[in-house]
N, CA, C and O of each residue as an XYZ file, in Angstrom:
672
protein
N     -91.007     55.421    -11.408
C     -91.157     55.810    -10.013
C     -89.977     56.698     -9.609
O     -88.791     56.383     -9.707
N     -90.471     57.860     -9.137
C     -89.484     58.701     -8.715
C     -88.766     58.829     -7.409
O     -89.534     59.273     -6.555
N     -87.399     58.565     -6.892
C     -86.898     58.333     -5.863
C     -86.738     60.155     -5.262
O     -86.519     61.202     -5.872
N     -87.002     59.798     -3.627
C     -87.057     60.797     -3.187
C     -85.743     61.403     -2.596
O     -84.939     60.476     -2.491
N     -85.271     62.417     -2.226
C     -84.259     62.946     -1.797
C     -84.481     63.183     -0.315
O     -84.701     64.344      0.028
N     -84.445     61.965      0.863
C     -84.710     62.571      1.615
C     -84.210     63.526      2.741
O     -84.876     63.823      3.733
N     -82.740     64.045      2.417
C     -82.485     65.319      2.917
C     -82.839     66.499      2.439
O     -82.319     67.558      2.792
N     -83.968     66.358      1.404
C     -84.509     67.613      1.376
C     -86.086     67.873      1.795
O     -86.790     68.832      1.477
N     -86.440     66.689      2.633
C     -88.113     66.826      3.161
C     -87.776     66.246      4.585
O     -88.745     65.497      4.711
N     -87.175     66.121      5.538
C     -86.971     65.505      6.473
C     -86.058     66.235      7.619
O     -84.979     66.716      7.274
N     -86.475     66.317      8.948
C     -85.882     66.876      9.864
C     -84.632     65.232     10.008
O     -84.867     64.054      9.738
N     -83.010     66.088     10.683
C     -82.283     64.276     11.421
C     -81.481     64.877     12.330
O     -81.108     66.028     12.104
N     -81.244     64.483     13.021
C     -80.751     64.263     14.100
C     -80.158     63.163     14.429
O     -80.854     62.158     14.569
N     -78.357     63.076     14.683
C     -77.655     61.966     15.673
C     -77.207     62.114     16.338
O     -76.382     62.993     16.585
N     -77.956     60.482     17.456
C     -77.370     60.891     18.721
C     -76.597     59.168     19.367
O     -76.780     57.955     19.264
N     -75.824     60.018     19.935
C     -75.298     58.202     20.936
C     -75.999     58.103     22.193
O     -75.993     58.990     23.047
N     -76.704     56.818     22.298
C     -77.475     56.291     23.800
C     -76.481     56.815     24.716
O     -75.256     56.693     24.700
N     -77.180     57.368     25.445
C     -76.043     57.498     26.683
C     -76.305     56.645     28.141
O     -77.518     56.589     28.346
N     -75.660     56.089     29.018
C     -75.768     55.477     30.559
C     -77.366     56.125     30.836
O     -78.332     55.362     30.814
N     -77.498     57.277     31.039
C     -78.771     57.797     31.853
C     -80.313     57.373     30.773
O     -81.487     57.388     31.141
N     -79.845     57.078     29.607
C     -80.978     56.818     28.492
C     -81.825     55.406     28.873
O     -82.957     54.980     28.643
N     -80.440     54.851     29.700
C     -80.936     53.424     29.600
C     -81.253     52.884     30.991
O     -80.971     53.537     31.996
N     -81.941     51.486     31.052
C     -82.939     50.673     31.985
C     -81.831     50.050     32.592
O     -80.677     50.243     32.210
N     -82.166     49.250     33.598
C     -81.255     48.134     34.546
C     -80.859     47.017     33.906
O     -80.271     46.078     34.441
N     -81.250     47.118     32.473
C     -80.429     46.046     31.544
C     -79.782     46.417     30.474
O     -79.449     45.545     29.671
N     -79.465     47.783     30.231
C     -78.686     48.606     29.498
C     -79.328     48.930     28.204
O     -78.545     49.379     27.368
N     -80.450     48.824     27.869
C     -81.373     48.753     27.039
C     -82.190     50.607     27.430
O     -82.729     51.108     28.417
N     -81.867     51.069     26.065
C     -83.548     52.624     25.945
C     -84.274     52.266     26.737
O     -84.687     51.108     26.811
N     -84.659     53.432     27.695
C     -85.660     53.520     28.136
C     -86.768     54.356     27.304
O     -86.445     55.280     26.558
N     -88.099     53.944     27.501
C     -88.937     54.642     26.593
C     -88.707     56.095     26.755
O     -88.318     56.832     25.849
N     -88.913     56.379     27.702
C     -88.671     57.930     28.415
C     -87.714     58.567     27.352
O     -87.876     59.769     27.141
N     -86.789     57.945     26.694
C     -85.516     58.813     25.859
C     -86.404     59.268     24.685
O     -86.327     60.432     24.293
N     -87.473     58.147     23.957
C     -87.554     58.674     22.545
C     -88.124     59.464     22.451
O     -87.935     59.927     21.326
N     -89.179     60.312     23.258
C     -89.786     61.440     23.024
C     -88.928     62.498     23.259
O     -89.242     63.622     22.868
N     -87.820     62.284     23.882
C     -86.844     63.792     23.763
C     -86.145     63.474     22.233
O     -85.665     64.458     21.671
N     -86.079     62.471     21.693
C     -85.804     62.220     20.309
C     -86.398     62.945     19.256
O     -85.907     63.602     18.338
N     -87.574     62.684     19.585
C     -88.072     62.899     19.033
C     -88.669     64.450     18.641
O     -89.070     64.905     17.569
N     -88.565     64.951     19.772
C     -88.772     66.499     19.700
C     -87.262     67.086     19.301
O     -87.157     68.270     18.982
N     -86.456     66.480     19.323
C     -85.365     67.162     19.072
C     -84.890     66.842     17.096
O     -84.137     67.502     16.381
N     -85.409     66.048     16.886
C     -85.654     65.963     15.573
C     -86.842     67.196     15.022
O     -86.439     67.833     14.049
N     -88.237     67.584     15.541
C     -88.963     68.090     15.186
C     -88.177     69.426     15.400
O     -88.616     70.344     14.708
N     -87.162     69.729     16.165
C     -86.458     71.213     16.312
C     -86.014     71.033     15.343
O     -86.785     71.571     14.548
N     -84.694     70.314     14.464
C     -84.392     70.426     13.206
C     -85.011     70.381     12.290
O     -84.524     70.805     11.242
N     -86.549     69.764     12.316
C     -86.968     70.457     10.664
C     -87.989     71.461     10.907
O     -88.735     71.722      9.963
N     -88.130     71.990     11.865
C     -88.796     73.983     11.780
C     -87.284     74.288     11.297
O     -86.913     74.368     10.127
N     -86.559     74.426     12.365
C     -85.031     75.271     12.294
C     -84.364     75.202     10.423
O     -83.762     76.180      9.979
N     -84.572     74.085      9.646
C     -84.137     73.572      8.674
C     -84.880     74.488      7.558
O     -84.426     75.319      6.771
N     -86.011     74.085      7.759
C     -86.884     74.875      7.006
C     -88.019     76.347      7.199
O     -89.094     76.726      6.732
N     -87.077     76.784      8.099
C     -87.143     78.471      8.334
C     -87.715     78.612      9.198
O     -87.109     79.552      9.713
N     -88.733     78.319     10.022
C     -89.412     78.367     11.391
C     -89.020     77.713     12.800
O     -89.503     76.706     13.319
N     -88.190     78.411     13.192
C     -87.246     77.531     14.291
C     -88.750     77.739     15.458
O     -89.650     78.578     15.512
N     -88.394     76.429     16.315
C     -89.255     76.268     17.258
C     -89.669     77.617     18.238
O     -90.732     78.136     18.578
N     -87.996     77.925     18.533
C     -88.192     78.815     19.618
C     -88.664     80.001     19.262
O     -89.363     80.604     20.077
N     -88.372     80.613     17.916
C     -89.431     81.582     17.324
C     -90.584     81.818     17.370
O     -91.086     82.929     17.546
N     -91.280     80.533     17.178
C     -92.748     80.515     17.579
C     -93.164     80.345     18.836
O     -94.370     80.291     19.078
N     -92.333     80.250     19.700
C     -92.489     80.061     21.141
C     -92.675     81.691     21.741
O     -93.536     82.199     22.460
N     -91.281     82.311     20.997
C     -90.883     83.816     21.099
C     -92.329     84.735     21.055
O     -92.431     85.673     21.846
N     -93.355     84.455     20.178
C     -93.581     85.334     19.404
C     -95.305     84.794     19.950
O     -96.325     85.332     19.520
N     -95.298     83.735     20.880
C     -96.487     83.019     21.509
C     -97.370     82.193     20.411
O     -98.596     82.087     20.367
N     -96.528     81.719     19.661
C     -97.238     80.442     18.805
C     -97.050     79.299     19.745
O     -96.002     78.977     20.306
N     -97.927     78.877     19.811
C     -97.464     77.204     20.726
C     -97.889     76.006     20.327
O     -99.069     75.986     19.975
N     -97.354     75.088     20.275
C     -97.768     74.001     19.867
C     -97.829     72.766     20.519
O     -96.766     72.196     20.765
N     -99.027     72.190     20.881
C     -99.016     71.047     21.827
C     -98.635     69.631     21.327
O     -98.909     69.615     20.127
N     -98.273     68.781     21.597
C     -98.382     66.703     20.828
C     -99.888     66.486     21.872
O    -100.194     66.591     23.060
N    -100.427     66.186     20.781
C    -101.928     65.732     21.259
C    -102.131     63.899     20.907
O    -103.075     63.232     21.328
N    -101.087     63.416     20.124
C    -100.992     62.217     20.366
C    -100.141     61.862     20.120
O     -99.809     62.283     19.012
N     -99.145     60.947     20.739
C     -97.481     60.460     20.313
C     -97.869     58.596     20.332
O     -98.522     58.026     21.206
N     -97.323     58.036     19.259
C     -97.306     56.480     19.205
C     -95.586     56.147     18.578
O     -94.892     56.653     17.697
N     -95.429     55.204     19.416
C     -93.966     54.820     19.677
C     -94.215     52.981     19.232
O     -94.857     52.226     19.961
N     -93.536     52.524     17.868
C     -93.412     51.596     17.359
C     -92.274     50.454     18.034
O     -92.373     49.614     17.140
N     -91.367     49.919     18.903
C     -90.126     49.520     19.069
C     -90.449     48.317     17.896
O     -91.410     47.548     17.866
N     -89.236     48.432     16.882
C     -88.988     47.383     15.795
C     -87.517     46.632     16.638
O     -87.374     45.419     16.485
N     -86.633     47.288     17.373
C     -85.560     46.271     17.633
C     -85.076     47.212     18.551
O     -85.474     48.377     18.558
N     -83.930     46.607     19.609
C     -83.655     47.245     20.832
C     -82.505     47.996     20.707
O     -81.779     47.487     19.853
N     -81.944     49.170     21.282
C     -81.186     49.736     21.018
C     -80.341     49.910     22.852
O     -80.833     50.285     23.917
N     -79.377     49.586     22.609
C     -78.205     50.154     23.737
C     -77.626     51.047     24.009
O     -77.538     52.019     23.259
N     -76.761     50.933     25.791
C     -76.504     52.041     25.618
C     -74.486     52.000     24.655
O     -73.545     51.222     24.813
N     -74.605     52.859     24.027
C     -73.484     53.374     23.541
C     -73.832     53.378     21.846
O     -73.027     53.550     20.931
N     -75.011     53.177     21.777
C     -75.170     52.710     19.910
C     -75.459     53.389     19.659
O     -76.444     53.855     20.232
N     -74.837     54.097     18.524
C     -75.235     55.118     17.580
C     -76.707     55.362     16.694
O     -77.274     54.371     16.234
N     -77.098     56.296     16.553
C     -78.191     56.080     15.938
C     -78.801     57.629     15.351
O     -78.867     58.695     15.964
N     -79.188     57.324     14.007
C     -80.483     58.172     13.231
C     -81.813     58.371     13.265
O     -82.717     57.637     12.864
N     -81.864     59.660     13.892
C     -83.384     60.002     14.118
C     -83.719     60.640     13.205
O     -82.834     61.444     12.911
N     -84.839     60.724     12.382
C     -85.237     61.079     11.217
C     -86.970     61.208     11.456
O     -87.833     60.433     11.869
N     -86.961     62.628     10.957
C     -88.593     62.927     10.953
C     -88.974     63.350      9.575
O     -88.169     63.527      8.661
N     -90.398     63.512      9.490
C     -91.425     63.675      8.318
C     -92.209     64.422      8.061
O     -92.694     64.268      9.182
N     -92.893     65.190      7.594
C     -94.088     66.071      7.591
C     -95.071     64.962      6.688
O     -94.853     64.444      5.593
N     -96.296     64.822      7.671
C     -97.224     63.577      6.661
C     -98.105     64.664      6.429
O     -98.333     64.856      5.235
N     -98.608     65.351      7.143
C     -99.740     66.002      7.077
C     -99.853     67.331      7.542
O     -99.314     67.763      8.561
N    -100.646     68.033      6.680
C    -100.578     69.715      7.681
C    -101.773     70.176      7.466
O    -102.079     70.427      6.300
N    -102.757     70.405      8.554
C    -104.014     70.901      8.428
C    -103.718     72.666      8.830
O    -102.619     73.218      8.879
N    -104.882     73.196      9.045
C    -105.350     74.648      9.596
C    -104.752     74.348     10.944
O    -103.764     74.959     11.352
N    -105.407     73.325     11.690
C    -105.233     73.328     13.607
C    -103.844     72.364     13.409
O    -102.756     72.742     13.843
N    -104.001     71.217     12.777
C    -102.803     69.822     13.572
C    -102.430     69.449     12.017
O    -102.955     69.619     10.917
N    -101.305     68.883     12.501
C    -100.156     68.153     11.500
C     -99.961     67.033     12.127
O    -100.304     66.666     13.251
N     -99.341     66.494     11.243
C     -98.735     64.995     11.988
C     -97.405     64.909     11.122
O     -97.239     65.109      9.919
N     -96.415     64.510     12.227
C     -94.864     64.038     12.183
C     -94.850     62.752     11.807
O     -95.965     62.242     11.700
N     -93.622     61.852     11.499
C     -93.188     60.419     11.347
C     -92.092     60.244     11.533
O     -91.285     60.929     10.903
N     -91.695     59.391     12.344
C     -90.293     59.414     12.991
C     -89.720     57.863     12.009
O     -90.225     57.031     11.256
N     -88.563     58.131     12.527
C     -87.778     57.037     12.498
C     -86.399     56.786     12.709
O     -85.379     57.308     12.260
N     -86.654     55.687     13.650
C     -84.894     55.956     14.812
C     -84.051     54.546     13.979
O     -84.506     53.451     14.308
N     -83.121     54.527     13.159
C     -82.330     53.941     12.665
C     -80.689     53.741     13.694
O     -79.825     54.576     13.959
N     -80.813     52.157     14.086
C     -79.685     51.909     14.949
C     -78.826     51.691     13.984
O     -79.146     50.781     13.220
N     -77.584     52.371     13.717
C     -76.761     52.286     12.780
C     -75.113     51.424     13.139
O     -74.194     51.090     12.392
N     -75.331     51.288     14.708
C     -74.710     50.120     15.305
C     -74.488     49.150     15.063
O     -73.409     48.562     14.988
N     -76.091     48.652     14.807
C     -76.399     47.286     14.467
C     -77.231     47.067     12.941
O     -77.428     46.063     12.257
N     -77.566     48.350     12.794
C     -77.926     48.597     10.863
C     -79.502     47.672     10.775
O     -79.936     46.872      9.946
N     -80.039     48.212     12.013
C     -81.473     47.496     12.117
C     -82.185     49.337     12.452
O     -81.694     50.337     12.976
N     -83.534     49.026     11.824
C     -84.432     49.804     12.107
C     -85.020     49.831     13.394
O     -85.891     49.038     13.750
N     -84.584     50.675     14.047
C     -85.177     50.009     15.657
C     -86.683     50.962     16.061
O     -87.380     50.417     16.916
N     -87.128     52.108     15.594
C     -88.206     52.423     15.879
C     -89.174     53.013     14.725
O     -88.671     53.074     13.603
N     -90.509     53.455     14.878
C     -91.511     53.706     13.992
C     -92.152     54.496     15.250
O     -92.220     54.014     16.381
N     -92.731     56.117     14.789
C     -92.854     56.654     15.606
C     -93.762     58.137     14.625
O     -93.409     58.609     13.545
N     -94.876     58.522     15.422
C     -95.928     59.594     14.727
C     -96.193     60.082     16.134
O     -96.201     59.440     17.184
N     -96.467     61.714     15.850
C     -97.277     62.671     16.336
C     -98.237     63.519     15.663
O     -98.234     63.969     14.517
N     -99.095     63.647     16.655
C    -100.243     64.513     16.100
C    -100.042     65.983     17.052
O    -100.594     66.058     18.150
N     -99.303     66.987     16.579
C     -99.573     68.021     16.912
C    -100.728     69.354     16.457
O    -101.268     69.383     15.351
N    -100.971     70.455     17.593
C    -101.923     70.878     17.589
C    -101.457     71.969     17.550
O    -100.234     72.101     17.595
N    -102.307     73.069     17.453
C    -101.685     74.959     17.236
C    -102.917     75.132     19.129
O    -104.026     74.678     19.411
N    -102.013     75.906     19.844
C    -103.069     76.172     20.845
C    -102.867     77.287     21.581
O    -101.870     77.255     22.302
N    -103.627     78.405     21.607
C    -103.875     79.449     21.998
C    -103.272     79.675     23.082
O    -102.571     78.674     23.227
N    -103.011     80.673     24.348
C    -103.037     80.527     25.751
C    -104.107     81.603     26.172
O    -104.193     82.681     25.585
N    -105.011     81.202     27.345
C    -106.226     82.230     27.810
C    -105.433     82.289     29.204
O    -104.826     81.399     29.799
N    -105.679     83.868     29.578
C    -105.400     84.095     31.016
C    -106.169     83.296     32.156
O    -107.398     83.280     32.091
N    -105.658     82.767     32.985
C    -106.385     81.895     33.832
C    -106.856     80.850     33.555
O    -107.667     80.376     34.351
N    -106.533     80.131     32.364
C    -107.540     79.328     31.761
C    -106.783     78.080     31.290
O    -105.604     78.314     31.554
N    -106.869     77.014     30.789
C    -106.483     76.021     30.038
C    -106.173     76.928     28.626
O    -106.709     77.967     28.240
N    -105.171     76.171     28.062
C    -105.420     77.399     26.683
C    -106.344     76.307     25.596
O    -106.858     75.250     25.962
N    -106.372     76.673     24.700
C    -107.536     76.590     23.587
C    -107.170     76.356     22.093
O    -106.188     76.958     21.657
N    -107.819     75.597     21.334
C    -107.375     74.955     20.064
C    -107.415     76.436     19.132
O    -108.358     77.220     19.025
N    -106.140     76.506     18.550
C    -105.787     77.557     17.684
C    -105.601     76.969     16.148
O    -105.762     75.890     15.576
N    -105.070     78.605     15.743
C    -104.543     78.006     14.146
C    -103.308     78.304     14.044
O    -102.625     79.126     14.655
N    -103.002     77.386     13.012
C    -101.599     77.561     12.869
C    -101.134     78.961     12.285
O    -101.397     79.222     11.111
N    -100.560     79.720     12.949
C    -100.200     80.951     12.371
C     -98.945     81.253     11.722
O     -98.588     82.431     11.688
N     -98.214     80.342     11.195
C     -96.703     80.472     10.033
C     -97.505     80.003      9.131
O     -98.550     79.358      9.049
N     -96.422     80.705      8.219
C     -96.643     80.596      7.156
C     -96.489     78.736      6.319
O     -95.452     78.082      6.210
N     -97.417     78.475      6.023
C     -97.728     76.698      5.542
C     -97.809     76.273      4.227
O     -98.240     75.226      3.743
N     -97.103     77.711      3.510
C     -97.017     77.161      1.992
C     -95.424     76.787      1.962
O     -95.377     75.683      1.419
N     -94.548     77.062      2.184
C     -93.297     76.307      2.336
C     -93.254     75.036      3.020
O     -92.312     74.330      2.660
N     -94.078     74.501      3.986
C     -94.650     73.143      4.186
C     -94.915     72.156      3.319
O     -94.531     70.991      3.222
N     -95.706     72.899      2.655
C     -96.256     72.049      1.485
C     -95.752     71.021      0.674
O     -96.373     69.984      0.442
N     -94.944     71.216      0.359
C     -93.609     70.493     -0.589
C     -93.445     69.413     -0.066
O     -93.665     68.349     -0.645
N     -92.964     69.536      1.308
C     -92.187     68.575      2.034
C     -92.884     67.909      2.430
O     -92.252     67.154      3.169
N     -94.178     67.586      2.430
C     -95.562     66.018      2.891
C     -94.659     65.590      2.129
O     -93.879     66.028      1.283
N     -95.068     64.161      2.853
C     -94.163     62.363      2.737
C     -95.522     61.546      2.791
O     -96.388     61.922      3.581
N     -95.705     60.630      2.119
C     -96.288     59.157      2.410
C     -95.585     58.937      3.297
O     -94.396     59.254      3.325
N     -96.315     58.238      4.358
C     -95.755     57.549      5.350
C     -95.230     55.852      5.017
O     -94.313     55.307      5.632
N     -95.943     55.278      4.047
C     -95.277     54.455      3.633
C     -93.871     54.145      2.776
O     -93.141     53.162      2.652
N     -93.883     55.368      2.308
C     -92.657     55.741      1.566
C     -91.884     56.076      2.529
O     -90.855     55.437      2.314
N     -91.675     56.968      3.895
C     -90.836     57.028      4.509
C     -89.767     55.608      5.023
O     -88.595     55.241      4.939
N     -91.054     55.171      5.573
C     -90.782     53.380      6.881
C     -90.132     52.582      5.492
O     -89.416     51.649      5.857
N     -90.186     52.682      4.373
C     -90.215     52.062      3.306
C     -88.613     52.201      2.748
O     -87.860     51.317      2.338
N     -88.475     53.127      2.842
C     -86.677     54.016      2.724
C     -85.702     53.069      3.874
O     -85.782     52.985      5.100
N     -84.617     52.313      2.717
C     -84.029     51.423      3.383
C     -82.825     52.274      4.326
O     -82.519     53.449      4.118
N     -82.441     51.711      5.016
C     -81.519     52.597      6.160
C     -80.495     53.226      4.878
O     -80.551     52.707      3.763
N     -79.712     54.208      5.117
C     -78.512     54.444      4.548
C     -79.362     55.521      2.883
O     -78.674     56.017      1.991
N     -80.875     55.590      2.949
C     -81.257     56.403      1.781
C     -81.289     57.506      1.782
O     -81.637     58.292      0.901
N     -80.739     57.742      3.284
C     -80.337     59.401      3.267
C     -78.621     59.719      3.657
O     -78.070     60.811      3.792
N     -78.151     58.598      3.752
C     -76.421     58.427      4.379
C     -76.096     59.447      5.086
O     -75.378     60.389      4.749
N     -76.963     59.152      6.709
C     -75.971     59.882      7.574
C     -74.836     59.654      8.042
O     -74.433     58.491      8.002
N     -74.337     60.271      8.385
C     -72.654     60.365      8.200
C     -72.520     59.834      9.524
O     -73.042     60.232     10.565
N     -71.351     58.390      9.225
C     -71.443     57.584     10.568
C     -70.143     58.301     11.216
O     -69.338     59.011     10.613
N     -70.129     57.953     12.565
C     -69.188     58.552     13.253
C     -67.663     57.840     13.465
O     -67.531     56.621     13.574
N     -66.829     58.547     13.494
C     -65.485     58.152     13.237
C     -64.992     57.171     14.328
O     -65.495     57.282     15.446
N     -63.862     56.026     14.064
C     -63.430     55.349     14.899
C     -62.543     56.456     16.569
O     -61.550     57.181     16.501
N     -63.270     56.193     17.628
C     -62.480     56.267     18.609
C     -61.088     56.633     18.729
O     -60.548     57.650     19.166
N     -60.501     55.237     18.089
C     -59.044     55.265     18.348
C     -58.328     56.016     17.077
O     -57.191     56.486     17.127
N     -59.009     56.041     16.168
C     -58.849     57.180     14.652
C     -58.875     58.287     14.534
O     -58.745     58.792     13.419
């Protein structure tokens, strides 16, 4: 069985909870992980040659036509943490992402997390309309993940680099 490298198929991103992230009990608010989460999906276009805003530039657009948010364990505010995405799937119209938010605070897996994005046109006056993906999707290719193999990857199988002591 061949072990995967996953800094070379995977968007990451770290970030520290901040005061405004969190609820009246100092606990994530849901509201944070989808900016997580898109901000992970900016690092792996940007990573692997198609930065978001390029395709934004150039009127590629891309909608989340379905987002599902797993909570495995709670995360606070001030805890460090690894956001890590996936390429599971890449059709003509939609792909699907796989997240995963690693509290490295507390060295618990705290979320499980997929999108289904879409390629979508814009019509003048109009709702816009299911498109195709127009980048190039053979450099994609490579980088599909089992999704079980991702969630499956024990924390620390990609060693992001924890952050330095404060007082150090």
């Amino acid at each position: 069985m061949s072990t995967i490298d996953w800094n070379k198929v995977t968007g990451h991103v770290e970030h520290r909870v901040t005061f405004s992230e969190t609820d009246g009990l100092g606990f994530v608010h849901h509201r944070s992980v989808v900016v997580w989460f898109e901000q992970a999906r900016e690092d792996f276009f940007r990573r692997y040659g198609v930065p978001a805003v390029t395709l934004f530039r150039e009127g590629k657009y891309l909608a989340v036509r379905q987002l599902n948010v797993r909570y495995e364990s709670f995360m606070a505010y001030d805890d460090a943490l690894s956001i890590r995405v996936a390429l599971t799937k890449l059709g003509r119209v939609a792909f699907d992402f796989h997240y995963r938010v690693d509290n490295l605070t507390t060295g618990k897996l705290a979320i499980r997390g997929h999108t289904n994005l879409v390629a979508v046109e814009p019509k003048p006056n109009e709702p816009p309309v299911l498109g195709r993906i127009r980048f190039p999707r053979a450099p994609f290719e490579p980088l599909k993940v089992d999704p079980d193999a991702f969630y499956g990857a024990p924390q620390g199988a990609w060693k992001p680099p924890r952050w330095e002591s404060e007082e150090g």
